[in-house]
mmCIF file of C-alpha atoms in Angstrom:
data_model
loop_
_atom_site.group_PDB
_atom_site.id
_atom_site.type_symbol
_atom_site.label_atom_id
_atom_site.label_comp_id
_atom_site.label_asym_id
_atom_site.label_seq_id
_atom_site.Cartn_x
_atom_site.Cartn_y
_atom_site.Cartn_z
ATOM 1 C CA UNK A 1 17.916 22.694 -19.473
ATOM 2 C CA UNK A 2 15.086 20.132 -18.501
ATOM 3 C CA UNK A 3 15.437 16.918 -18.701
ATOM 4 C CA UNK A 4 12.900 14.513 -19.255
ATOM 5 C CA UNK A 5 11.994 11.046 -19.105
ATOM 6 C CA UNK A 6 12.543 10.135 -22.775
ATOM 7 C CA UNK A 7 16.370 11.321 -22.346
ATOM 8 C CA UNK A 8 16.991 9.584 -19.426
ATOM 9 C CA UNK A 9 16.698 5.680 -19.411
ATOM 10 C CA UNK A 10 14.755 3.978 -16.303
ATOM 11 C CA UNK A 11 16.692 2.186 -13.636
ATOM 12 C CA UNK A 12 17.268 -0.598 -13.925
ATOM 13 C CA UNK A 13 16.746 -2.852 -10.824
ATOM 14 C CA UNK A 14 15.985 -6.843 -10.833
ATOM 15 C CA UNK A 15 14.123 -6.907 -7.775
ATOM 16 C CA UNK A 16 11.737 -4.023 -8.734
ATOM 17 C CA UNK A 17 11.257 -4.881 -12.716
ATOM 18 C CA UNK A 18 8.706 -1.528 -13.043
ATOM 19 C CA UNK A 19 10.760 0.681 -10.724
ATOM 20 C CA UNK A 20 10.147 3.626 -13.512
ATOM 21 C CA UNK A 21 10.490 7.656 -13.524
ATOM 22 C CA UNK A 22 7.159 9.456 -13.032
ATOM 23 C CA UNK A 23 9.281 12.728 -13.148
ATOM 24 C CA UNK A 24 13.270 12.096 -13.736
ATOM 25 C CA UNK A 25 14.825 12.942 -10.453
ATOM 26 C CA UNK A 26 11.451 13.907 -8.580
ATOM 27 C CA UNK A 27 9.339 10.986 -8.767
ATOM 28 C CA UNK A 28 9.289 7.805 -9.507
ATOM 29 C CA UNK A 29 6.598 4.561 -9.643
ATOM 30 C CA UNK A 30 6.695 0.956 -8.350
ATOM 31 C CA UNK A 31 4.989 -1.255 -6.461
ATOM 32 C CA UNK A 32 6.585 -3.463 -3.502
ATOM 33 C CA UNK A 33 9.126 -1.503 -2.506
ATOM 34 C CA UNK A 34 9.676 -3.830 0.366
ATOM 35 C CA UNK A 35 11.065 -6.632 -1.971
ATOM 36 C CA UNK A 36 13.780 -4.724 -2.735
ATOM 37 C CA UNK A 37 17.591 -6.048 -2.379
ATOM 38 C CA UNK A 38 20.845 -4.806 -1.056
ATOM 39 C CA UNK A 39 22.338 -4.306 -4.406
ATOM 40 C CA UNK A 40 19.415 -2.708 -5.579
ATOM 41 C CA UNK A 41 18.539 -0.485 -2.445
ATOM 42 C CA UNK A 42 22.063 1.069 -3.376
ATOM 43 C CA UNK A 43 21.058 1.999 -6.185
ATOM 44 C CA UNK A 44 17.868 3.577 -5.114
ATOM 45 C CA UNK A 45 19.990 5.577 -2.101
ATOM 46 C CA UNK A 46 21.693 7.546 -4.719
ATOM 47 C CA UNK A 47 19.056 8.507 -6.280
ATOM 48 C CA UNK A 48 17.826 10.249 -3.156
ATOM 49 C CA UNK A 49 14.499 9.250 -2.369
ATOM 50 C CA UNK A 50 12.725 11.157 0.574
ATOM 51 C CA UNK A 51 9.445 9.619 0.733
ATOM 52 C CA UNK A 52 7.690 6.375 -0.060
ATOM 53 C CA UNK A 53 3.635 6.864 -0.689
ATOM 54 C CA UNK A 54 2.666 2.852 -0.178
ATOM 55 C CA UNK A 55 -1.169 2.282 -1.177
ATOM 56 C CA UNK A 56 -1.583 -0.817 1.156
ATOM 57 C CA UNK A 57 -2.113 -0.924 4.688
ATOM 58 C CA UNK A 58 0.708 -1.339 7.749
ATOM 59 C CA UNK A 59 -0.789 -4.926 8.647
ATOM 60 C CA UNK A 60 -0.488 -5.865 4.785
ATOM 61 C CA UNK A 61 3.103 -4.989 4.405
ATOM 62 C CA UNK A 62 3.976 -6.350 8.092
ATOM 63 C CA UNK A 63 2.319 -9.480 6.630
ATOM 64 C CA UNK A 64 5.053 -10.360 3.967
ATOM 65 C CA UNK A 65 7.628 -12.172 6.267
ATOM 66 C CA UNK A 66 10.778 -14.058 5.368
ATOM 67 C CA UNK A 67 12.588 -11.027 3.539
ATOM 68 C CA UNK A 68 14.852 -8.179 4.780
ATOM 69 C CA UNK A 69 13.353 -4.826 4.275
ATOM 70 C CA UNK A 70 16.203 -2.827 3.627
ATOM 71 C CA UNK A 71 13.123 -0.008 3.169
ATOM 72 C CA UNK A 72 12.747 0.334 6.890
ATOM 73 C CA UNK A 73 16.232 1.105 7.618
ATOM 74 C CA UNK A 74 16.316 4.227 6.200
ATOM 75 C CA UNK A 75 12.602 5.322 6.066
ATOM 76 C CA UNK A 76 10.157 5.500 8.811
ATOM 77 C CA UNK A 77 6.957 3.902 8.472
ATOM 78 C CA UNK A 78 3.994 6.346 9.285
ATOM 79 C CA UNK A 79 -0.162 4.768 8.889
ATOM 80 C CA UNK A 80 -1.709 7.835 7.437
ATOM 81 C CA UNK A 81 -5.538 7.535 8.853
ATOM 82 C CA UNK A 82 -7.527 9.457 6.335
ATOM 83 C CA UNK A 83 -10.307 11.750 7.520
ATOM 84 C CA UNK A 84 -13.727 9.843 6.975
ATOM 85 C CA UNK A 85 -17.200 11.739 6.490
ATOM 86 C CA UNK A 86 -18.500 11.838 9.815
ATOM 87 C CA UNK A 87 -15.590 12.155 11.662
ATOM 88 C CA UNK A 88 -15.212 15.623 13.577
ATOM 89 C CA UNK A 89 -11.447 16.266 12.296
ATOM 90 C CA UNK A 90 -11.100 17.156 9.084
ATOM 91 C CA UNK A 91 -7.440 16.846 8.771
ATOM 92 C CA UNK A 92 -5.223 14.453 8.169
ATOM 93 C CA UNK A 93 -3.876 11.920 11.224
ATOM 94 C CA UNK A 94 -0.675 10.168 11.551
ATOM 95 C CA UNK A 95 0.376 7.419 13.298
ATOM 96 C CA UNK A 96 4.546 6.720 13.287
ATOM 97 C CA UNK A 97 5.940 3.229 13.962
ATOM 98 C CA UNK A 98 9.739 2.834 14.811
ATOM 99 C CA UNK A 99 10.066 0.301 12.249
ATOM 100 C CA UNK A 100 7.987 -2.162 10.116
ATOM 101 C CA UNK A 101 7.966 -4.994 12.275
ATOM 102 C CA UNK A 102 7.459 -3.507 15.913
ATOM 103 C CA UNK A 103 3.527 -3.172 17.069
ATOM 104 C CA UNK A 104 3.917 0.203 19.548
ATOM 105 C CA UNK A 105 3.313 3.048 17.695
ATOM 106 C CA UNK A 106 5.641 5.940 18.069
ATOM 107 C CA UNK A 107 5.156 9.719 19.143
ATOM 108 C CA UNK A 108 6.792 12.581 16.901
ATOM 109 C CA UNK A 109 10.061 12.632 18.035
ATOM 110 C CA UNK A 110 13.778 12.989 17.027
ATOM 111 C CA UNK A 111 13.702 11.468 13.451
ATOM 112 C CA UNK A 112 16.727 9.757 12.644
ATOM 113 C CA UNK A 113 15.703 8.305 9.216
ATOM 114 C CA UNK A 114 16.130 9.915 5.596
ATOM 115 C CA UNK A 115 12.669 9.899 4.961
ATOM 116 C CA UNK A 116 9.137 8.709 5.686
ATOM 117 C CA UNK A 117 7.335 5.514 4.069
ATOM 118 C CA UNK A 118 3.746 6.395 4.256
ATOM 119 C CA UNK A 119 1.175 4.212 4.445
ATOM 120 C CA UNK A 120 -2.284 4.835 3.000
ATOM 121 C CA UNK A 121 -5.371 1.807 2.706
ATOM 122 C CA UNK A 122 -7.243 2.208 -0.133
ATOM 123 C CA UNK A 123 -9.119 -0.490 1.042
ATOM 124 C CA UNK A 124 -11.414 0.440 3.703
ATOM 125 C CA UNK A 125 -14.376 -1.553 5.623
ATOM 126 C CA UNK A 126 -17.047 0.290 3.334
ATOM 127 C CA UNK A 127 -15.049 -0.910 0.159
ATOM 128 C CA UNK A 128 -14.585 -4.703 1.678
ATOM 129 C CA UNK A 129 -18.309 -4.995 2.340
ATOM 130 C CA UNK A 130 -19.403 -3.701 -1.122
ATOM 131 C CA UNK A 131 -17.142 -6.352 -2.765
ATOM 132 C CA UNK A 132 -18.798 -8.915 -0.130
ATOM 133 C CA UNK A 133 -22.460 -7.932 -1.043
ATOM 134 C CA UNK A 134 -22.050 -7.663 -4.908
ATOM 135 C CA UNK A 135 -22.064 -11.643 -4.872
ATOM 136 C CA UNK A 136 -25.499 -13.628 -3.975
ATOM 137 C CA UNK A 137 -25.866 -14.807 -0.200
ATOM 138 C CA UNK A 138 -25.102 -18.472 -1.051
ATOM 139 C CA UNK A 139 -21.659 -17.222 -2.089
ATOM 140 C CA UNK A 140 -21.324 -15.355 0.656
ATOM 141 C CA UNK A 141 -21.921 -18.387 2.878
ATOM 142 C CA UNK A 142 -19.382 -20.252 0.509
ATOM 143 C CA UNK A 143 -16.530 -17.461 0.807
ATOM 144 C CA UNK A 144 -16.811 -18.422 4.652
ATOM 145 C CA UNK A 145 -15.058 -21.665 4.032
ATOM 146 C CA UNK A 146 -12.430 -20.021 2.723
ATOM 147 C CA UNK A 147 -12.235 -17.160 5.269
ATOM 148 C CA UNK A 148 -12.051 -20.132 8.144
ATOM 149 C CA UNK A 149 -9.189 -21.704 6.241
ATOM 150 C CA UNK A 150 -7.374 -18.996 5.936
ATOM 151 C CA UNK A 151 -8.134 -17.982 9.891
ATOM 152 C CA UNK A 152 -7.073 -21.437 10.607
ATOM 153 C CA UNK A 153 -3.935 -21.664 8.582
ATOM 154 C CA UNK A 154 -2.853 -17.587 8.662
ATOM 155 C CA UNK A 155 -2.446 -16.707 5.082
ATOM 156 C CA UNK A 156 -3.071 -14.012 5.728
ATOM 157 C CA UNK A 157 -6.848 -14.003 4.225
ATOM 158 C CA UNK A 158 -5.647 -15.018 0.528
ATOM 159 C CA UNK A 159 -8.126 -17.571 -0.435
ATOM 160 C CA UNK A 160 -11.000 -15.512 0.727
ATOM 161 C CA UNK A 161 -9.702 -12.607 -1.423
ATOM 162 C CA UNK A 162 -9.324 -14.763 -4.541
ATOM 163 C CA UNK A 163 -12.746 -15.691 -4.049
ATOM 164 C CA UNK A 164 -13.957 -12.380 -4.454
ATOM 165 C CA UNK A 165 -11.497 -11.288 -7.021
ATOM 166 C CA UNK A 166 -12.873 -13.794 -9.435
ATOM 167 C CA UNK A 167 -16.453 -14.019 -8.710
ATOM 168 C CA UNK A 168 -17.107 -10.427 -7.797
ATOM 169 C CA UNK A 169 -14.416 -7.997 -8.841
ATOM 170 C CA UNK A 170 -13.316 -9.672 -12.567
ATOM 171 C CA UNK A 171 -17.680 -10.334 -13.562
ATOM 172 C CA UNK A 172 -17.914 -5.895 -12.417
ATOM 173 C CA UNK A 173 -15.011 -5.085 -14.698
ATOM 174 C CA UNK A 174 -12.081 -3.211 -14.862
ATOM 175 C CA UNK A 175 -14.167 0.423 -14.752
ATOM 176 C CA UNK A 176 -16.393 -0.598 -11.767
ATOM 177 C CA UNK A 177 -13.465 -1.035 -9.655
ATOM 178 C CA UNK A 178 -12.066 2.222 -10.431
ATOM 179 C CA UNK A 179 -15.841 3.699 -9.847
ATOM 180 C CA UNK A 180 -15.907 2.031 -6.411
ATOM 181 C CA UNK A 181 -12.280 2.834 -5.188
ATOM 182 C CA UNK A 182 -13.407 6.756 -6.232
ATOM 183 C CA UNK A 183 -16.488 6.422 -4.546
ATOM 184 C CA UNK A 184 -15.671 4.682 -1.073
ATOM 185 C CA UNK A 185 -11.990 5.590 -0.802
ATOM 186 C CA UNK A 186 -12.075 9.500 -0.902
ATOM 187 C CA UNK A 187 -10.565 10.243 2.367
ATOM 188 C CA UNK A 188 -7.244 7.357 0.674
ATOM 189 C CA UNK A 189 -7.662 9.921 -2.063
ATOM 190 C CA UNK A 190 -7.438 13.322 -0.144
ATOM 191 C CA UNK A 191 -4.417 11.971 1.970
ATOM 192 C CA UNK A 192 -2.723 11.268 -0.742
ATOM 193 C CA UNK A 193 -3.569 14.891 -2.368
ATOM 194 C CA UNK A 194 -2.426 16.571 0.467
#
């Protein structure tokens, strides 16, 4: 007999407060998996995970310092680089990293991990510079203030984003996003399709 969500209650887990069944047993939703904890990432081991699908990119989640990643023990981290429109390859390319934290990528090799945590960036260059242009040029020139603080200080570019995120992406609304994310981040979408 099937079982479905309704039957079976979500884990739960204090460090991921919306870790939540997609599919009971198959699939399952949550963002951060990085912030995880020991207790918790026991907990998550038995229920067998194989693969992580992250929607950020490998410099965003290297970014976060000061916490363990008990992630990266057990799954390898691979940058999925999406095929673009004029790019001659059509499929998919991937890029594997012994760990999180280490900067040489590494070849196929012997895997000794339990599964893969893929990386895909939803946010690419085209999508960026849309954002950046959907504001008037004397905001532009304003948001570089912000991007030289955060250059200056490394926080790794939050001031500039906040910027944006309330004086371009909140004033296009919730379904413009969405519109824009379809429109500029097909290849994201077709890597994570495939």
């Amino acid at each position: 007999m099937e079982t479905t969500i309704s039957e079976n209650p979500p884990v739960q887990l204090k460090s991921l407060p919306n870790f939540r069944p997609v599919v009971s047993g198959r699939l399952y939703r949550s963002s951060r998996p990085d912030l995880i904890t020991e207790q918790d990432y026991e907990t998550v081991q038995r229920l067998g995970l194989r693969c992580i699908v992250d929607f950020r990119s490998v410099g965003e989640y290297r970014s976060f310092k000061g916490k363990t990643k008990f992630v990266d023990e057990d799954f390898r981290v691979v940058k999925v680089k999406p095929p673009t429109r004029w790019g001659s390859s059509n499929g998919l390319r991937y890029r594997y990293y012994s760990d999180g934290s280490q900067e040489k990528p590494k070849t196929n090799g012997d895997v000794k991990s339990r599964g893969f945590h893929y990386f895909i960036n939803f946010f690419t260059m085209q999508y960026i510079w849309n954002v950046f242009t959907r504001v008037p040029w004397y905001m532009q020139l304003y948001s570089l203030m912000y991007l030289v603080y955060d250059l200056i200080f490394w926080t790794n570019y939050i001031h500039f984003v906040r910027f944006f995120a309330r004086n371009s992406l909140n004033k296009a609304g919730l379904t413009r996003q969405y519109i824009d994310i379809v429109e500029l981040s097909q290849g994201a979408i077709y890597s994570v399709t495939q």
